Coordinates of C-alpha atoms in Angstrom, one line a residue:
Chain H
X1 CA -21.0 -24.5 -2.2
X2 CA -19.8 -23.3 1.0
X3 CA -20.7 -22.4 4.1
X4 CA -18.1 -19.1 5.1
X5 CA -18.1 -17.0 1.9
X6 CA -16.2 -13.8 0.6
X7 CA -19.4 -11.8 0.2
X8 CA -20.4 -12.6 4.2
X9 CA -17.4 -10.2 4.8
X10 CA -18.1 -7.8 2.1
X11 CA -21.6 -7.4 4.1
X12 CA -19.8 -7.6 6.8
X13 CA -17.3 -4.4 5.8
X14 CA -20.3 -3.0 4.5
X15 CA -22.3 -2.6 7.4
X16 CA -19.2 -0.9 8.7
X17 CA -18.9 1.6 6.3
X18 CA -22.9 2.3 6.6
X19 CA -22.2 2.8 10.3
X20 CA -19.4 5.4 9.4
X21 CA -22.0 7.4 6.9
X22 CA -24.5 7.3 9.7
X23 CA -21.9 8.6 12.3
X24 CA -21.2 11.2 9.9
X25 CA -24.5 12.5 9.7
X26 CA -25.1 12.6 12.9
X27 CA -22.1 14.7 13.7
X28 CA -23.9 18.3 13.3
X29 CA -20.9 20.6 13.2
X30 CA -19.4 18.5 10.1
X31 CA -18.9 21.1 7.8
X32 CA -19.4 18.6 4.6
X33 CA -21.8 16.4 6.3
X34 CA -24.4 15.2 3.2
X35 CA -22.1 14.9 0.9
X36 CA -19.3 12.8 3.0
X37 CA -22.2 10.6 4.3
X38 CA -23.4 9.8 0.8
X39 CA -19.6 9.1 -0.2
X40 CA -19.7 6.7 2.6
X41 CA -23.1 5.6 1.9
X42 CA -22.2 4.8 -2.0
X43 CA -19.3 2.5 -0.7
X44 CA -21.2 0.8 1.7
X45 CA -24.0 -0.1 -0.6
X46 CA -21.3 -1.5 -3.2
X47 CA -20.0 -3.7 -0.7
X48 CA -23.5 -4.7 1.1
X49 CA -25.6 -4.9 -2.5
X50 CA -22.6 -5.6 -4.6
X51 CA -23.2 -9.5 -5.3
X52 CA -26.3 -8.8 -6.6
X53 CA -26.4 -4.9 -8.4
X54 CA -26.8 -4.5 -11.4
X55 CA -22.7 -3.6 -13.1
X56 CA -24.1 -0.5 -14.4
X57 CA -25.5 0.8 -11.6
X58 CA -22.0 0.3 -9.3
X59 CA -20.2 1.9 -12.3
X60 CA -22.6 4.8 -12.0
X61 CA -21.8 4.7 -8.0
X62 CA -18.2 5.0 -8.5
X63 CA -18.5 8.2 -10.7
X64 CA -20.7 9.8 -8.0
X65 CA -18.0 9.3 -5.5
X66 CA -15.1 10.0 -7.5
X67 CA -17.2 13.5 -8.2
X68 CA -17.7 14.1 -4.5
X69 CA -14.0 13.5 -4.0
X70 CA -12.1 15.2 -6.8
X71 CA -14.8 18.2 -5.6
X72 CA -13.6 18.5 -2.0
X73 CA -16.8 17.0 -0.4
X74 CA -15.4 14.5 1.2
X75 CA -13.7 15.3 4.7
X76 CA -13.6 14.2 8.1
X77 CA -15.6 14.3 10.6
X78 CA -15.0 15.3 14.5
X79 CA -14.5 11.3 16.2
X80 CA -13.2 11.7 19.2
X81 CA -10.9 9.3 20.7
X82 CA -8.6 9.4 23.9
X83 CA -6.1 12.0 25.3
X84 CA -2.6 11.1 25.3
X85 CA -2.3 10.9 28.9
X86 CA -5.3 8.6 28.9
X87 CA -3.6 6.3 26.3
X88 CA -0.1 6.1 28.2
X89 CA -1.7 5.3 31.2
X90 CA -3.8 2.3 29.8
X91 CA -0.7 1.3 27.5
X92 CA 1.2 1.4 31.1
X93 CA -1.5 -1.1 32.3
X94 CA -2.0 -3.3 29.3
X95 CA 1.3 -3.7 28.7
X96 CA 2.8 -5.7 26.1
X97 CA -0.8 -7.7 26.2
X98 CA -1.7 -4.8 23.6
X99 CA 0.1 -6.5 20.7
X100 CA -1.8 -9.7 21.3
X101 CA -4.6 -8.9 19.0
X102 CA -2.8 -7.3 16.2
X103 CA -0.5 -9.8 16.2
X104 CA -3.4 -12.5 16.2
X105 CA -4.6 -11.4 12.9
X106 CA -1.3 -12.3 10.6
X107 CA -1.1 -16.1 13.1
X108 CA -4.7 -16.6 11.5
X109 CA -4.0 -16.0 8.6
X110 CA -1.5 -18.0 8.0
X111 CA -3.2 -20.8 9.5
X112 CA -6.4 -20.4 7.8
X113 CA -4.1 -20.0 4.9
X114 CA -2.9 -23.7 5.3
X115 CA -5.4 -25.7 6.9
X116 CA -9.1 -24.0 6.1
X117 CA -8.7 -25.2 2.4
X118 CA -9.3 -28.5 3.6
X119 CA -12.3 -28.5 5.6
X120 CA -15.4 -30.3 3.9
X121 CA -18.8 -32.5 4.2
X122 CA -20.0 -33.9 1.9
X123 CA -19.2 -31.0 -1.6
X124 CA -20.0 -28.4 0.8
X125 CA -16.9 -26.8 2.0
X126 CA -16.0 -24.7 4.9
X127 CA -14.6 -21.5 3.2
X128 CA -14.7 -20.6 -0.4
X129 CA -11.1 -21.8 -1.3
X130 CA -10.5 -19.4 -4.5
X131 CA -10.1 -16.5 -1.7
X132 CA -8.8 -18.5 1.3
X133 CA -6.1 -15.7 2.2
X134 CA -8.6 -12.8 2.5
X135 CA -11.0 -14.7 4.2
X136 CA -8.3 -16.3 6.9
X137 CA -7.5 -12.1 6.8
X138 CA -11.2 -11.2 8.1
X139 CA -11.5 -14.0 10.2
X140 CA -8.3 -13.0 12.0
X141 CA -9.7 -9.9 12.6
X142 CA -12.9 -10.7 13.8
X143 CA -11.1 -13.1 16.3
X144 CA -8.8 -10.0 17.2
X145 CA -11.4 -7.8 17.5
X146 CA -13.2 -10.4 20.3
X147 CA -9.6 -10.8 21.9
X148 CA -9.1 -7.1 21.8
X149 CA -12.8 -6.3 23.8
X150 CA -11.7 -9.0 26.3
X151 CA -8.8 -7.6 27.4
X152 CA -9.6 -3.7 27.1
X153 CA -13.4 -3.9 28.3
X154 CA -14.0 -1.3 25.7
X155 CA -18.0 -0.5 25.0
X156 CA -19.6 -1.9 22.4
X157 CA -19.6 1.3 20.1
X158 CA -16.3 2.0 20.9
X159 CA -14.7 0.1 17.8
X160 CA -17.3 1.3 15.3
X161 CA -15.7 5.1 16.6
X162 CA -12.1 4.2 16.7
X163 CA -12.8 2.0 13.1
X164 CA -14.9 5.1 11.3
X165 CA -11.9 7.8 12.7
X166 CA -9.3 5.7 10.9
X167 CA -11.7 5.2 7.6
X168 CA -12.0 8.7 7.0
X169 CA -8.2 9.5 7.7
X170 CA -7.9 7.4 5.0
X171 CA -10.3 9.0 2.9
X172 CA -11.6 8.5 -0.6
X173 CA -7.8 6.7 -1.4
X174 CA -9.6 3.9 0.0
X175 CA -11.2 2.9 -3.1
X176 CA -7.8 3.7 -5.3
X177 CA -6.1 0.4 -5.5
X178 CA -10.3 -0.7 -6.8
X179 CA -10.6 1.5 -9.2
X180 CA -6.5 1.5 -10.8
X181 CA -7.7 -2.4 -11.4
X182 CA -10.5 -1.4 -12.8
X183 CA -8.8 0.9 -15.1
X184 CA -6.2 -2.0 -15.8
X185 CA -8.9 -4.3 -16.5
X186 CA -10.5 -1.5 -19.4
X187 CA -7.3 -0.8 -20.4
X188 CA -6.4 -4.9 -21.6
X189 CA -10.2 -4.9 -23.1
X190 CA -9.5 -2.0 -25.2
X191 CA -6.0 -3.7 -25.9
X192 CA -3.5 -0.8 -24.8
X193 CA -1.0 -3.9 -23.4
X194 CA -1.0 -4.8 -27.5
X195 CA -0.3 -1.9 -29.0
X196 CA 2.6 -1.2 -26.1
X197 CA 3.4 -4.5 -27.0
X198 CA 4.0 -3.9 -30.9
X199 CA 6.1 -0.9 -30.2
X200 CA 8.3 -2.6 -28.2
X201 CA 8.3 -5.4 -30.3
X202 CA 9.4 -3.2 -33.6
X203 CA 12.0 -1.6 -31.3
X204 CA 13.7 -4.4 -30.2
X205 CA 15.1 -8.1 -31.2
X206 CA 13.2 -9.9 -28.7
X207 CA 13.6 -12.9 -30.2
X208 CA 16.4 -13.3 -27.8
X209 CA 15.2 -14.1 -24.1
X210 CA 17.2 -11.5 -21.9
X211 CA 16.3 -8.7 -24.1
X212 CA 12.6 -9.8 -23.0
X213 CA 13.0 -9.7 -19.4
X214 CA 14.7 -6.5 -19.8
X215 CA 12.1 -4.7 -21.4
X216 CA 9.6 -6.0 -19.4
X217 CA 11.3 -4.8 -16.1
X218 CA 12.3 -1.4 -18.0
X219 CA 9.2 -0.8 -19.1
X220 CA 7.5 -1.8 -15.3
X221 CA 10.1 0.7 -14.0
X222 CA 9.5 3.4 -16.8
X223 CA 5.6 3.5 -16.3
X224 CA 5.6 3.5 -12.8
X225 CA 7.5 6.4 -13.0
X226 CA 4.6 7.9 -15.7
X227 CA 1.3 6.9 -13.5
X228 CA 2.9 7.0 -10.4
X229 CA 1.7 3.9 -9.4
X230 CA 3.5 0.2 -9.9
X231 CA -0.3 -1.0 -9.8
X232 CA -1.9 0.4 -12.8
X233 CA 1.9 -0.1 -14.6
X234 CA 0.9 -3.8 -13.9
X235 CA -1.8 -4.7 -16.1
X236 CA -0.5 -2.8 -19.0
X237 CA 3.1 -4.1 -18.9
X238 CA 2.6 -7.4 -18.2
X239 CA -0.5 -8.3 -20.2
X240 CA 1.2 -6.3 -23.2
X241 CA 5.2 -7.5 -23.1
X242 CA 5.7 -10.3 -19.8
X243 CA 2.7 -13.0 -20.8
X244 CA 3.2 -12.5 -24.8
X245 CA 7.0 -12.7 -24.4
X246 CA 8.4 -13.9 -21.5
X247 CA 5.5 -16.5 -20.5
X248 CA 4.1 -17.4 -23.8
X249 CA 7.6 -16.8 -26.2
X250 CA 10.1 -17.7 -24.2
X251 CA 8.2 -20.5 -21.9
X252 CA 9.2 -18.5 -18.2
X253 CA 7.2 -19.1 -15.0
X254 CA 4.6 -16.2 -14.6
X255 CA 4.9 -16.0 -11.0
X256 CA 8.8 -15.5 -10.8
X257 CA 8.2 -12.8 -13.3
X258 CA 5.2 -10.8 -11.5
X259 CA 6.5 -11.1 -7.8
X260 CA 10.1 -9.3 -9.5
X261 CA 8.5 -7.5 -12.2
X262 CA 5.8 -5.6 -9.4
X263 CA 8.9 -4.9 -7.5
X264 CA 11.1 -3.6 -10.5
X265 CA 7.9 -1.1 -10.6
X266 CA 8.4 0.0 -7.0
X267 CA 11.8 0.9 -7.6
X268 CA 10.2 3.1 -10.1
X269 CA 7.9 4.7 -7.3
X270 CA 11.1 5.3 -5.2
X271 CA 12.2 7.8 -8.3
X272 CA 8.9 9.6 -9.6
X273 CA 7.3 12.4 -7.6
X274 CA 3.8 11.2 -9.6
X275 CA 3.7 9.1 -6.3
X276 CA 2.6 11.6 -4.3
X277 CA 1.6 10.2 -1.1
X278 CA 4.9 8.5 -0.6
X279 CA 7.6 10.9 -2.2
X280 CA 5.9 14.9 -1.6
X281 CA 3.5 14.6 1.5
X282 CA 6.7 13.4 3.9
X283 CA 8.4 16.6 2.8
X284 CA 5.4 18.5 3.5
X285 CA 4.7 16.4 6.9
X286 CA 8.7 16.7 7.9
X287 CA 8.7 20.7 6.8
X288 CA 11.3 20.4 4.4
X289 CA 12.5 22.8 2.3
X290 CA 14.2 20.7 -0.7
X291 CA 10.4 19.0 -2.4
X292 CA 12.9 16.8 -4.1
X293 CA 14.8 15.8 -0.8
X294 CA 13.1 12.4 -0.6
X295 CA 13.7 11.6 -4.0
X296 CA 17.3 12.3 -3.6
X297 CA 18.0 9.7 -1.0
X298 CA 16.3 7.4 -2.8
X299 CA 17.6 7.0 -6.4
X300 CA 21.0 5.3 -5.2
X301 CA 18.9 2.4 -3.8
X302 CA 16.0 2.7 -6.0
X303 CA 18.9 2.3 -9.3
X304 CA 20.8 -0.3 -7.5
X305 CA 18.0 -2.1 -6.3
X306 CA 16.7 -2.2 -9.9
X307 CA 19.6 -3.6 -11.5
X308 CA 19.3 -6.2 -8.7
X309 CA 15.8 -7.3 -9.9
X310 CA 17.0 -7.6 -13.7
X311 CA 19.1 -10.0 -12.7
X312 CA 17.3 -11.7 -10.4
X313 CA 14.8 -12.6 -13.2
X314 CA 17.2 -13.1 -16.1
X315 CA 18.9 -15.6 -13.9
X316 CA 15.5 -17.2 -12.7
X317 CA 12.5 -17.1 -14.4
X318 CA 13.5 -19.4 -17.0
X319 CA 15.2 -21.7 -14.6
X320 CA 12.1 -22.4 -12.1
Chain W
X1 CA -1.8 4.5 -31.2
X2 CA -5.3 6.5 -30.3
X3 CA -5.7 3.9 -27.3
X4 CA -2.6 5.1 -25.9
X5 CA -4.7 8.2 -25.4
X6 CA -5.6 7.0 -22.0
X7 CA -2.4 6.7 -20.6
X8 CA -1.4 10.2 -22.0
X9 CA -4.6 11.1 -20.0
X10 CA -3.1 9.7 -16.6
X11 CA 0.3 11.8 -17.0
X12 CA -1.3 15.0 -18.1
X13 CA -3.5 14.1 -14.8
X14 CA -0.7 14.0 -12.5
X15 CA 1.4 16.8 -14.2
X16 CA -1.3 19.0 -13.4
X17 CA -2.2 17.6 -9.5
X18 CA -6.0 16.4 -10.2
X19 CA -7.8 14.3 -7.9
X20 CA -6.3 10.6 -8.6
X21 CA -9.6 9.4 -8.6
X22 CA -10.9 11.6 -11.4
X23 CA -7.8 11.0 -13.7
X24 CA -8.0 7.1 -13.1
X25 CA -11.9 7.5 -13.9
X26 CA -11.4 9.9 -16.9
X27 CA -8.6 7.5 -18.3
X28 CA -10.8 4.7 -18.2
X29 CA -13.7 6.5 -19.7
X30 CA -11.0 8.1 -22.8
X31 CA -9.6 4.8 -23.2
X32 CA -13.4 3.1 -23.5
X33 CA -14.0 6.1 -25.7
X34 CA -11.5 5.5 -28.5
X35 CA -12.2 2.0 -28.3
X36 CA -15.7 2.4 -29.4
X37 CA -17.3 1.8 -26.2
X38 CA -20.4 3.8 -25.1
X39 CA -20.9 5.5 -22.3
X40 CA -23.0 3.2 -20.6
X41 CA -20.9 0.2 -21.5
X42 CA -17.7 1.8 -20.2
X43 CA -19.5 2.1 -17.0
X44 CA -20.6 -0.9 -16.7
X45 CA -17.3 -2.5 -17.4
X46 CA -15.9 -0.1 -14.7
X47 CA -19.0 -1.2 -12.2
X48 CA -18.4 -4.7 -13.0
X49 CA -14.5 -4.9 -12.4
X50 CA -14.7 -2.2 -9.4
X51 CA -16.9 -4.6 -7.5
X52 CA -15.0 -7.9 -8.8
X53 CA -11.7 -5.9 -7.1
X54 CA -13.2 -5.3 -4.1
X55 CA -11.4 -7.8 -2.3
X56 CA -8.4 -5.6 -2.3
X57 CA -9.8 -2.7 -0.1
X58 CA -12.0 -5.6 2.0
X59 CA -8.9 -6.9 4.3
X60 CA -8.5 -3.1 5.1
X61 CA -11.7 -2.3 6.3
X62 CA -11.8 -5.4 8.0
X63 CA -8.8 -3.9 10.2
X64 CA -10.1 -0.8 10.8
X65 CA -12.2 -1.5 13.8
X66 CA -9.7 -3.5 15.8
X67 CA -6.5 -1.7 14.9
X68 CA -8.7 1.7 16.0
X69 CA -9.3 -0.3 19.2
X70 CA -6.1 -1.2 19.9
X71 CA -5.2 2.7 19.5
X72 CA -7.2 4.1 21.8
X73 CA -5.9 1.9 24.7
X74 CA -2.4 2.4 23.8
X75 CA -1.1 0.4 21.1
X76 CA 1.2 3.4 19.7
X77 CA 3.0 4.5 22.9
X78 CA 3.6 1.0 23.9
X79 CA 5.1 0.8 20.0
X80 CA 7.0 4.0 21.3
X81 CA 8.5 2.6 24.7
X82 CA 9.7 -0.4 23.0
X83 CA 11.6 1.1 20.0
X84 CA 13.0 3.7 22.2
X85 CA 14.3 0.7 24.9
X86 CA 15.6 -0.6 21.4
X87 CA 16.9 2.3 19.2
X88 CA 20.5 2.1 18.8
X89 CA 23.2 5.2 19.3
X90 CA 23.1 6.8 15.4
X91 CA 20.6 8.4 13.5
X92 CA 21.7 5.7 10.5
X93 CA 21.4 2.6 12.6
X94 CA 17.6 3.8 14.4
X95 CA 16.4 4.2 10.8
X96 CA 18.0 0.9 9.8
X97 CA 16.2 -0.9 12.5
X98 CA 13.0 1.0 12.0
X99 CA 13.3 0.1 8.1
X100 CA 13.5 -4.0 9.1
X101 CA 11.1 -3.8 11.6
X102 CA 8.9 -2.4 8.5
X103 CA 9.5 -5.1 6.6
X104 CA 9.1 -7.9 8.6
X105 CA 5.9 -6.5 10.1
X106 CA 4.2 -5.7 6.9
X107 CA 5.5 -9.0 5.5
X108 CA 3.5 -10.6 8.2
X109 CA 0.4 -8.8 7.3
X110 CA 0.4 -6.0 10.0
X111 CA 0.8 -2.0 8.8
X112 CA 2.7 -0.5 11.2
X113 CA 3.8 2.6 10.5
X114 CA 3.1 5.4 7.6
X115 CA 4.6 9.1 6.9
X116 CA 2.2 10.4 8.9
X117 CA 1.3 8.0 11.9
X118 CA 5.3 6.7 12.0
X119 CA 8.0 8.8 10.6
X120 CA 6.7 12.5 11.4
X121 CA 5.4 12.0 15.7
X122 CA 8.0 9.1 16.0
X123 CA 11.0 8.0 13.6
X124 CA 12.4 11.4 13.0
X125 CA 12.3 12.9 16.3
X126 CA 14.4 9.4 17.2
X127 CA 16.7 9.5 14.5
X128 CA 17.5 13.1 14.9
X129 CA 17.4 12.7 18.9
X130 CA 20.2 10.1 18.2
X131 CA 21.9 12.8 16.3
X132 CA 22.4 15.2 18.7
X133 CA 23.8 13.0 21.6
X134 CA 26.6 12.7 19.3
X135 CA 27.1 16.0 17.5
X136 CA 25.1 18.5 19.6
X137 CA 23.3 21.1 17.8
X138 CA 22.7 19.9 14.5
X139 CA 22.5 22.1 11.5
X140 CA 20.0 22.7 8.9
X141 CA 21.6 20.5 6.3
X142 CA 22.2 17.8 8.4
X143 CA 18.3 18.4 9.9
X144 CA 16.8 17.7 6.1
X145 CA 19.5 15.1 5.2
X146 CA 17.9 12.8 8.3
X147 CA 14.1 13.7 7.5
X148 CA 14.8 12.6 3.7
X149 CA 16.3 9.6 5.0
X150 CA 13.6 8.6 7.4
X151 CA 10.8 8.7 4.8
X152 CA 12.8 6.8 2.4
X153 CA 13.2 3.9 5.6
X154 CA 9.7 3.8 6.0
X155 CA 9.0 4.0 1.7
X156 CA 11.5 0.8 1.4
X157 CA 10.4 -0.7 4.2
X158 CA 7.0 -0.5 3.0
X159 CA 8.0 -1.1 -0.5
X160 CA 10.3 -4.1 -0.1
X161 CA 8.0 -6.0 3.0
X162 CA 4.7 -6.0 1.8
X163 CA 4.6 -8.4 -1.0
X164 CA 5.8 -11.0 1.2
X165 CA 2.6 -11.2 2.4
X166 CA -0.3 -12.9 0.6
X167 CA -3.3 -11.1 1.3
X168 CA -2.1 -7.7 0.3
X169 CA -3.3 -5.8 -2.7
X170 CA -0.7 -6.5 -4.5
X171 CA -0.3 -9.9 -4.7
X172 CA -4.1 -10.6 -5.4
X173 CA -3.8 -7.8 -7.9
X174 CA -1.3 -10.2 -9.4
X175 CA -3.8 -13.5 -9.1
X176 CA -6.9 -11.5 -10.2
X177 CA -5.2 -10.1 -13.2
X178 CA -3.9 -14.1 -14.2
X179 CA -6.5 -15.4 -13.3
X180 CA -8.8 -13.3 -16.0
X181 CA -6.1 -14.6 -18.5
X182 CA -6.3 -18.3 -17.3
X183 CA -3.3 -18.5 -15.8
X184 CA -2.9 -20.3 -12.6
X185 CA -0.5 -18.9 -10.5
X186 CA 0.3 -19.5 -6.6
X187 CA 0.3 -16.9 -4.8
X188 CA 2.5 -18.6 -2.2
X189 CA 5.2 -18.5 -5.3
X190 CA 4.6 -15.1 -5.6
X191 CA 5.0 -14.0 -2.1
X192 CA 8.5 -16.6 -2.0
X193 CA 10.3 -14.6 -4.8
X194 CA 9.2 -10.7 -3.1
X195 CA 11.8 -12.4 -0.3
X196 CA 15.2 -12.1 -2.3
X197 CA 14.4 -8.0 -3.0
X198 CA 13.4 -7.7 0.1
X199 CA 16.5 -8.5 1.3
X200 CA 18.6 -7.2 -1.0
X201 CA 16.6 -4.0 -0.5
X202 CA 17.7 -4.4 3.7
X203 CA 21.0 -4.7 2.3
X204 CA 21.4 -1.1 0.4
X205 CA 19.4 0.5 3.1
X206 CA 22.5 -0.9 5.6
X207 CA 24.8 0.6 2.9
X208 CA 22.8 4.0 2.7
X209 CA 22.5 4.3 6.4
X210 CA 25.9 3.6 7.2
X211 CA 26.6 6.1 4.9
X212 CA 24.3 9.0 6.2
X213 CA 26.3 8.2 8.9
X214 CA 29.7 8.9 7.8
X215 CA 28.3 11.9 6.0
X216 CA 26.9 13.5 9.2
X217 CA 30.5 12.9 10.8
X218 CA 32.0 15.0 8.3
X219 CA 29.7 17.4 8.5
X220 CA 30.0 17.7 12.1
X221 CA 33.5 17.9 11.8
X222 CA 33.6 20.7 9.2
X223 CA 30.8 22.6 11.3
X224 CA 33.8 22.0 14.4
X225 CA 36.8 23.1 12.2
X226 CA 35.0 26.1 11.1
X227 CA 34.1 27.1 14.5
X228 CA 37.6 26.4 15.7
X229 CA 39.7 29.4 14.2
X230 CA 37.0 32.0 16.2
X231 CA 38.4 30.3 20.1
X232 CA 41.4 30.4 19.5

């Protein structure tokens, strides 16, 4: 039991996210009003209802969204915030007091991190300890938030309208990294990481432990470059060849060999233009005329970078 | 083999530019498919793991409010008078900083930064302004070979910073996938190990901008020698 729990936030977020659907509709010009409001809306009821829907329903939910986004329906709306001028002359004034708040978030996290674990009376503890870092995270920025009124004076609604503007810049790839997880959680139930695993497993001797760590960070490098995305590469790699052989065969620590292995997969993003919104959008943003430009400058240190993380592992993950 | 379908699903996605969302979603449903799942169990699986996941998008909307704030009184152009009271004389050495300022910021949990909010209104107008106090009018070629280079400082930046820092979708991707196999793992260990890449990755940067650099030198010069011939 405890008294500050991760679904209090999720409420919280969700009541957000509600307030952006409602600012949506009552934008009148917005020329995809309903249906961005009920993309919003959807998202806001999974976070507000989610602890006590009905999984069906929620998966339901996401494919009504995912339709309104892969459709075109979801855009932004008109949220106006200041003029430049506006901005330079209060940055003028506020000076480096601006940074306060943004940089009170990360300090309370890393304290709640360390010392909210340990509050307690009697079996009921302060925060729910399984997800002590997120909810340091949202407590940080509730704190900032209150910091951040008390030095600008803003108005009450004026973070709701600053929030909701950045929400839908970000869009409907909001709900991404959720739903890649998802997708890596169905793909270990239907047992993708053990068929990837026998393949591998006929193709090479890995009786012997380097040739395990090797394929593992090959094949986190190699799938990232096919999804375009180190996140989904994850689940499949490491749940089909880094538990079965490096943790389980071979007896290496499994947090040595995710914190490298996730990064082995980002050198892959650095090489593949299947990640998008980091290798083709800057070329578009920075009017370049070479789509492969970005890609170019990166392979040196994506390649070198890689070979660094092979032997970073081979050298450590049975060692620690 | 068949449940490989799924993943065959995700590249033919890509290859052909549909909605992420939609190829994720189909991939699932394919995969759930050929594994003799109904239609109605697949989504409830999906239901059930999207909402067990949402942790990873909550410490992002929990941001959005006060970052949006922080905007609208001026956060960005003070940013912008302090990196320019900062940036150094070369295009190579402004990306450099820009690409450890990156990573130390995100490894402390703040997103500063982003193609579009960083590199396009601030990071290459810098790096290219740096450019021209030393060669004067720069060239097309040399124009691109900065751009590509600033979006690859902010990509490793981002890349090589951000799983220093515990509460980022990544490293709770990590925990939440271990701990569905049992596995207890720290995410404090995690986070200590993204620290030698990330370094390593600071490292090569320094290398690539000191090279950019020397390559824009040369290119200068040829573009001098070249015009030399026509004075005289």
């Amino acid at each position: 039991m405890s008294l500050v729990s991760l679904n209090s936030f999720y409420i919280l977020a969700g009541a957000f996210i509600l307030a952006t659907a409602l600012r949506v509709v009552l934008d009148k010009g917005h020329t995809r009003r309903w249906s961005t409001a009920l993309f919003w809306g959807l998202l806001g009821v999974s976070f507000v209802f989610g602890g006590s829907m009905p999984p069906m329903v929620t998966g339901y939910l996401v494919l009504g969204m995912t339709i309104l986004a892969a459709s075109g329906r979801v855009a932004v709306s008109r949220e106006r915030s200041t003029g430049r001028e506006e901005r330079l002359k209060s940055a003028e004034r506020l000076g480096d007091r601006l940074f306060w708040p943004a940089l009170l978030i990360p300090a309370t996290a890393i304290v709640g991190s360390l010392l909210l674990g340990r509050i307690h009376w009697h079996g009921i503890s302060l925060v729910d300890s399984s997800y002590l870092s997120v909810i340091s995270v949202c407590i940080g920025a509730v704190l900032a938030l209150a910091l951040g009124f008390r030095l600008t004076r803003a108005p009450a609604g004026a973070a709701v309208g600053e929030g909701s503007r950045l929400l839908q810049a970000v869009g409907w790839a909001l709900i991404l990294p959720q739903a890649l997880a998802a997708l890596g959680g169905l793909f270990a139930r239907a047992g993708v990481g053990t068929v990837v695993a026998g393949l591998v497993e006929r193709a090479l001797p890995t009786q012997y432990s380097f040739v395990a760590v090797a394929a593992y960070c090959l094949g986190m490098m190699l799938f990232t470059i096919c999804l375009g995305n180190a996140f989904a590469a994850f689940a499949v790699i490491t749940g089909g060849i880094g538990v079965p052989l490096i943790v389980q065969a071979h007896g290496g620590n499994p947090a040595i060999m995710a914190a490298i292995g996730m990064l082995s997969g980002y050198c892959g993003t650095l090489l593949t233009p299947m990640a998008a919104n980091f290798n083709l959008v800057p070329v578009m943003l920075l009017e370049m005329e070479d789509k492969n430009a970005v890609i170019k400058a990166q392979v040196p240190i994506g390649l070198a970078l890689f070979a660094f993380n092979l032997l970073l592992m081979e050298l450590c993950v049975y060692r620690f | 083999m068949i449940k490989l379908t799924g993943i065959i699903v995700i590249a033919a996605g890509f290859a052909l530019r549909l909605n992420t969302l939609l190829v994720v979603l189909l991939s699932g449903i394919v995969t759930g498919l050929v594994s003799g799942m109904s239609f109605n169990a697949i989504m409830e699986e999906f239901g059930r793991l999207f909402l067990t996941n949402r942790y990873m998008t909550l410490p992002v909307v929990m941001m959005l409010p006060v970052v949006g704030l922080l905007e609208r009184y001026g956060l960005r152009e003070r940013a912008e008078t302090l990196i320019r009271r900062s940036a150094a004389a070369t295009a190579g050495r402004v990306l450099l900083l820009y690409t450890g300022v990156r990573q130390v910021s995100i490894a402390l949990g703040i997103n500063i930064g982003g193609h579009a909010g960083a590199v396009r209104p601030l990071l290459a107008p810098l790096a290219e302004g740096a450019a021209r106090v030393r060669y004067g009018n720069l060239s097309k070629a040399m124009v691109e070979r900065i751009r590509a280079h600033a979006a690859a400082a902010e990509n490793v930046g981002n890349f090589f910073g951000e799983d220093i820092f515990i509460a980022v979708g990544s490293i709770l991707l990590m925990k939440g996938f271990f701990e569905g196999l049992k596995i207890d793992v720290s995410i404090w260990t995690m986070a200590l190990w993204g620290i030698p890449t990330a370094v390593a990755a600071f490292a090569l940067m320094a290398w690539r901008t000191h090279a950019l650099d020397r390559h824009l030198d040369r290119e200068a010069a040829h573009a001098a020698e070249a015009a030399k011939p026509t004075d005289t």
